[in-house]
Short mmCIF file of C-alpha atoms in Angstrom, two decimals:
data_model
loop_
_atom_site.label_atom_id
_atom_site.label_comp_id
_atom_site.label_asym_id
_atom_site.label_seq_id
_atom_site.Cartn_x
_atom_site.Cartn_y
_atom_site.Cartn_z
CA MET A 81 219.98 152.20 261.06
CA SER A 82 223.68 152.98 260.98
CA GLN A 83 225.87 153.63 264.00
CA GLY A 84 225.85 157.34 263.21
CA ALA A 85 222.06 157.47 263.35
CA GLY A 86 221.98 155.51 266.61
CA ALA A 87 224.44 157.87 268.26
CA PHE A 88 222.41 160.84 267.06
CA ASP A 89 219.09 159.46 268.33
CA ALA A 90 220.60 158.62 271.71
CA MET A 91 220.82 162.33 272.50
CA PHE A 92 217.02 162.73 272.40
CA GLU A 93 214.48 162.24 275.17
CA VAL A 94 211.06 161.55 273.62
CA LEU A 95 208.18 163.51 275.19
CA SER A 96 204.43 163.14 274.88
CA ALA A 97 202.47 166.20 273.75
CA ALA A 98 201.23 166.74 277.31
CA GLU A 99 204.74 166.48 278.76
CA ALA A 100 206.11 168.83 276.11
CA ASP A 101 203.45 171.38 277.07
CA ARG A 102 204.33 170.95 280.74
CA VAL A 103 208.08 171.37 280.17
CA THR A 104 207.61 174.40 277.93
CA GLY A 105 205.05 175.97 280.26
CA LEU A 106 207.33 175.56 283.27
CA TYR A 107 210.78 176.38 281.91
CA ALA A 108 210.12 178.89 279.10
CA PRO A 109 208.89 181.59 281.55
CA LEU A 110 212.01 180.96 283.65
CA ALA A 111 214.14 181.58 280.55
CA ASP A 112 212.16 184.78 279.85
CA ALA A 113 212.94 185.98 283.37
CA VAL A 114 216.65 185.23 282.92
CA ARG A 115 216.65 187.13 279.59
CA GLU A 116 215.35 190.16 281.48
CA LEU A 117 218.03 189.58 284.13
CA ILE A 118 220.75 189.48 281.46
CA ASP A 119 219.57 192.78 280.00
CA ALA A 120 219.36 194.36 283.46
CA THR A 121 222.84 193.04 284.35
CA ILE A 122 224.35 194.64 281.26
CA ARG A 123 222.62 197.99 281.67
CA THR A 124 222.33 198.47 285.44
CA GLU A 125 223.86 201.42 287.27
CA ALA A 126 222.64 200.25 290.65
CA ASP A 127 224.75 201.09 293.72
CA ASP A 128 227.21 198.73 295.41
CA GLU A 129 224.81 197.38 298.03
CA ILE A 130 222.12 196.42 295.52
CA VAL A 131 224.65 194.75 293.22
CA HIS A 132 226.15 192.71 296.08
CA GLN A 133 222.66 191.63 297.21
CA ALA A 134 221.63 190.71 293.70
CA ARG A 135 224.78 188.66 293.17
CA ALA A 136 224.18 186.68 296.39
CA GLN A 137 220.56 186.02 295.45
CA ILE A 138 221.47 184.92 291.93
CA GLU A 139 224.17 182.57 293.23
CA ALA A 140 221.66 181.04 295.69
CA VAL A 141 219.03 180.50 292.99
CA THR A 142 221.65 179.00 290.66
CA ALA A 143 222.63 176.51 293.37
CA GLN A 144 218.97 175.52 293.79
CA LEU A 145 218.45 174.98 290.07
CA ARG A 146 221.63 172.89 289.84
CA GLN A 147 220.29 170.38 292.37
CA ARG A 148 218.66 168.55 289.45
CA ILE A 149 220.02 168.98 285.93
CA ARG A 150 220.15 166.78 282.82
CA PRO A 151 223.45 165.85 281.12
CA VAL A 152 224.91 168.22 278.54
CA GLY A 153 223.88 167.28 275.01
CA VAL A 154 220.49 165.76 275.88
CA THR A 155 217.54 167.41 274.18
CA PHE A 156 213.93 166.55 273.46
CA ARG A 157 211.86 165.07 270.67
CA LEU A 158 208.09 165.26 270.21
CA GLY A 159 207.11 162.20 268.20
CA ASP A 160 209.49 162.04 265.23
CA ARG A 161 210.36 165.75 265.33
CA PRO A 162 213.01 167.52 267.42
CA LEU A 163 211.92 169.91 270.16
CA PRO A 164 215.10 172.00 270.54
CA LEU A 165 214.30 173.85 273.77
CA GLY A 166 217.98 174.53 274.46
CA ASN A 167 218.96 175.65 270.96
CA ALA A 168 221.10 178.82 270.92
CA ALA A 169 218.89 180.47 268.28
CA ILE A 170 215.36 179.16 268.82
CA GLY A 171 215.43 177.49 272.26
CA LEU A 172 212.43 178.67 274.27
CA CYS A 173 214.14 177.44 277.43
CA ASN A 174 217.54 178.92 276.60
CA PRO A 175 217.87 182.50 277.90
CA ILE A 176 220.80 183.08 275.53
CA ALA A 177 218.45 182.57 272.56
CA PRO A 178 216.49 185.69 271.47
CA PRO A 179 214.48 183.39 270.81
CA VAL A 180 213.89 183.26 267.06
CA VAL A 181 210.38 181.91 266.34
CA VAL A 182 210.32 180.38 262.85
CA HIS A 183 207.32 180.38 260.53
CA HIS A 184 207.33 178.03 257.51
CA ASP A 185 205.47 178.76 254.28
CA GLY A 186 205.52 175.15 253.13
CA ASP A 187 207.42 175.81 249.90
CA GLY A 188 210.97 175.70 251.25
CA ARG A 189 210.74 179.23 252.64
CA CYS A 190 210.68 180.41 256.25
CA CYS A 191 210.78 183.70 258.11
CA SER A 192 211.00 185.13 261.60
CA GLU A 193 210.49 188.48 263.28
CA PHE A 194 212.43 188.92 266.51
CA VAL A 195 214.17 191.46 268.74
CA LEU A 196 217.89 191.58 269.49
CA GLY A 197 218.67 193.66 272.55
CA SER A 198 221.78 194.64 274.47
CA ALA A 199 222.91 191.02 275.05
CA TYR A 200 223.69 190.76 271.31
CA GLU A 201 225.63 194.01 270.87
CA GLY A 202 228.90 194.24 268.95
CA PRO A 203 229.69 197.80 267.86
CA PRO A 204 227.73 200.32 269.96
CA GLY A 205 224.03 200.03 269.12
CA ARG A 206 224.66 197.36 266.48
CA VAL A 207 224.24 193.59 266.45
CA HIS A 208 227.46 191.57 266.74
CA GLY A 209 228.35 190.09 263.35
CA GLY A 210 228.68 186.63 264.87
CA VAL A 211 225.12 186.83 266.19
CA SER A 212 223.84 187.73 262.73
CA ALA A 213 225.74 184.73 261.35
CA LEU A 214 224.22 182.50 264.05
CA VAL A 215 220.68 183.56 263.16
CA LEU A 216 221.28 183.13 259.44
CA ASP A 217 222.95 179.75 259.87
CA HIS A 218 219.95 178.53 261.80
CA MET A 219 217.36 180.02 259.48
CA LEU A 220 219.04 178.68 256.34
CA GLY A 221 219.21 175.32 258.10
CA GLU A 222 215.49 175.50 258.90
CA ALA A 223 214.75 176.06 255.23
CA ALA A 224 217.19 173.42 253.99
CA SER A 225 215.95 170.81 256.47
CA GLU A 226 212.32 171.56 255.64
CA GLY A 227 211.50 172.67 259.15
CA LEU A 228 213.96 170.33 260.89
CA SER A 229 212.09 167.37 259.38
CA ARG A 230 215.15 166.19 257.43
CA ALA A 231 218.70 165.75 258.71
CA ARG A 232 220.63 168.34 256.72
CA PHE A 233 223.57 170.01 258.42
CA THR A 234 225.69 173.03 257.54
CA GLY A 235 228.52 172.18 255.16
CA ALA A 236 229.52 175.77 254.41
CA ILE A 237 227.97 179.19 254.80
CA THR A 238 229.01 182.58 253.45
CA VAL A 239 227.79 185.76 255.12
CA LYS A 240 227.89 189.17 253.48
CA TYR A 241 227.48 192.23 255.71
CA LEU A 242 225.92 195.10 253.74
CA ARG A 243 225.75 197.54 256.64
CA GLY A 244 225.51 197.56 260.41
CA THR A 245 222.45 195.79 261.81
CA PRO A 246 220.83 197.92 264.52
CA LEU A 247 219.71 196.43 267.81
CA GLY A 248 215.95 196.15 268.06
CA PRO A 249 213.20 194.60 265.89
CA LEU A 250 214.49 192.58 262.92
CA ARG A 251 213.29 190.09 260.33
CA CYS A 252 215.04 187.10 258.79
CA ASP A 253 213.95 185.32 255.60
CA ALA A 254 215.41 182.07 254.26
CA TRP A 255 214.64 179.74 251.40
CA ILE A 256 215.92 176.73 249.46
CA ASP A 257 217.55 177.90 246.26
CA ARG A 258 218.07 174.42 244.80
CA THR A 259 218.94 170.82 245.69
CA GLU A 260 221.54 168.51 244.20
CA GLY A 261 221.42 164.96 245.51
CA ALA A 262 222.27 165.01 249.21
CA LYS A 263 222.95 168.76 249.14
CA ALA A 264 220.49 171.62 249.62
CA PHE A 265 221.57 175.14 248.74
CA ALA A 266 219.85 177.85 250.79
CA LYS A 267 219.87 181.64 250.86
CA GLY A 268 218.63 184.22 253.32
CA SER A 269 218.84 187.73 254.73
CA ILE A 270 218.32 189.84 257.83
CA SER A 271 216.45 193.13 257.47
CA ASP A 272 215.55 196.13 259.58
CA ALA A 273 212.87 198.72 258.80
CA GLU A 274 215.09 200.24 256.09
CA GLY A 275 215.91 197.01 254.24
CA VAL A 276 218.47 194.20 254.10
CA THR A 277 221.52 194.46 256.35
CA VAL A 278 223.06 190.98 256.00
CA GLU A 279 222.85 188.29 253.32
CA ALA A 280 223.94 184.65 253.42
CA GLU A 281 224.08 181.54 251.30
CA GLY A 282 225.09 178.06 252.30
CA VAL A 283 225.15 174.38 251.46
CA PHE A 284 223.51 171.87 253.79
CA ILE A 285 224.36 168.19 253.55
CA GLU A 286 222.30 165.12 254.38
CA PRO A 287 224.64 162.63 256.11
CA ALA A 288 224.96 159.08 254.82
CA TRP A 289 223.13 157.55 257.78
CA ALA A 290 220.07 159.72 257.11
CA ARG A 291 220.06 158.67 253.46
CA ASP A 292 220.28 155.03 254.50
CA ILE A 293 217.07 155.16 256.60
CA ARG A 294 214.89 157.04 254.12
#
């Protein structure tokens, strides 16, 4: 194993299946509650007293949670597969993530149906273009890496915005278009009920250290 691989593996804490279930069962509902808090924070028109009380309570809870935290950059692995609970797109324990739940077809294709609410707004009532790019980057990466089972990372991605993506229920599809040596070329799109709103294509590269250990 090369030095690059060792440094990469050092970021992972390996969990048993039982411990993974415990961690997810404990912290995912907390993230769900914070997602609701984020939406309420953005949209509230509560009066001054309620806002001041809420702020004090949130600050107190934050101080409690910070009494025991893991270092930045440490994530989990279940067996030989990553368990990215803090990922910005799919992390079940990350309240910033929608989260995007990915389904794989087994033939280099994957899809997800998810909801983007007020926390992801750019133009009024529309998804921020950077958020669309985030979702597509991750979904193309899921396809290219065969469900995160192979180390293939974004080399370049091109995003084409066909029209504004409305907030609300959406679907993303991604697939491997072709492979050339250490490179996988993937494509994908985001759609609403009326059709495709954003398209993307990208190249994902398997680093040398990953090729050395296969």
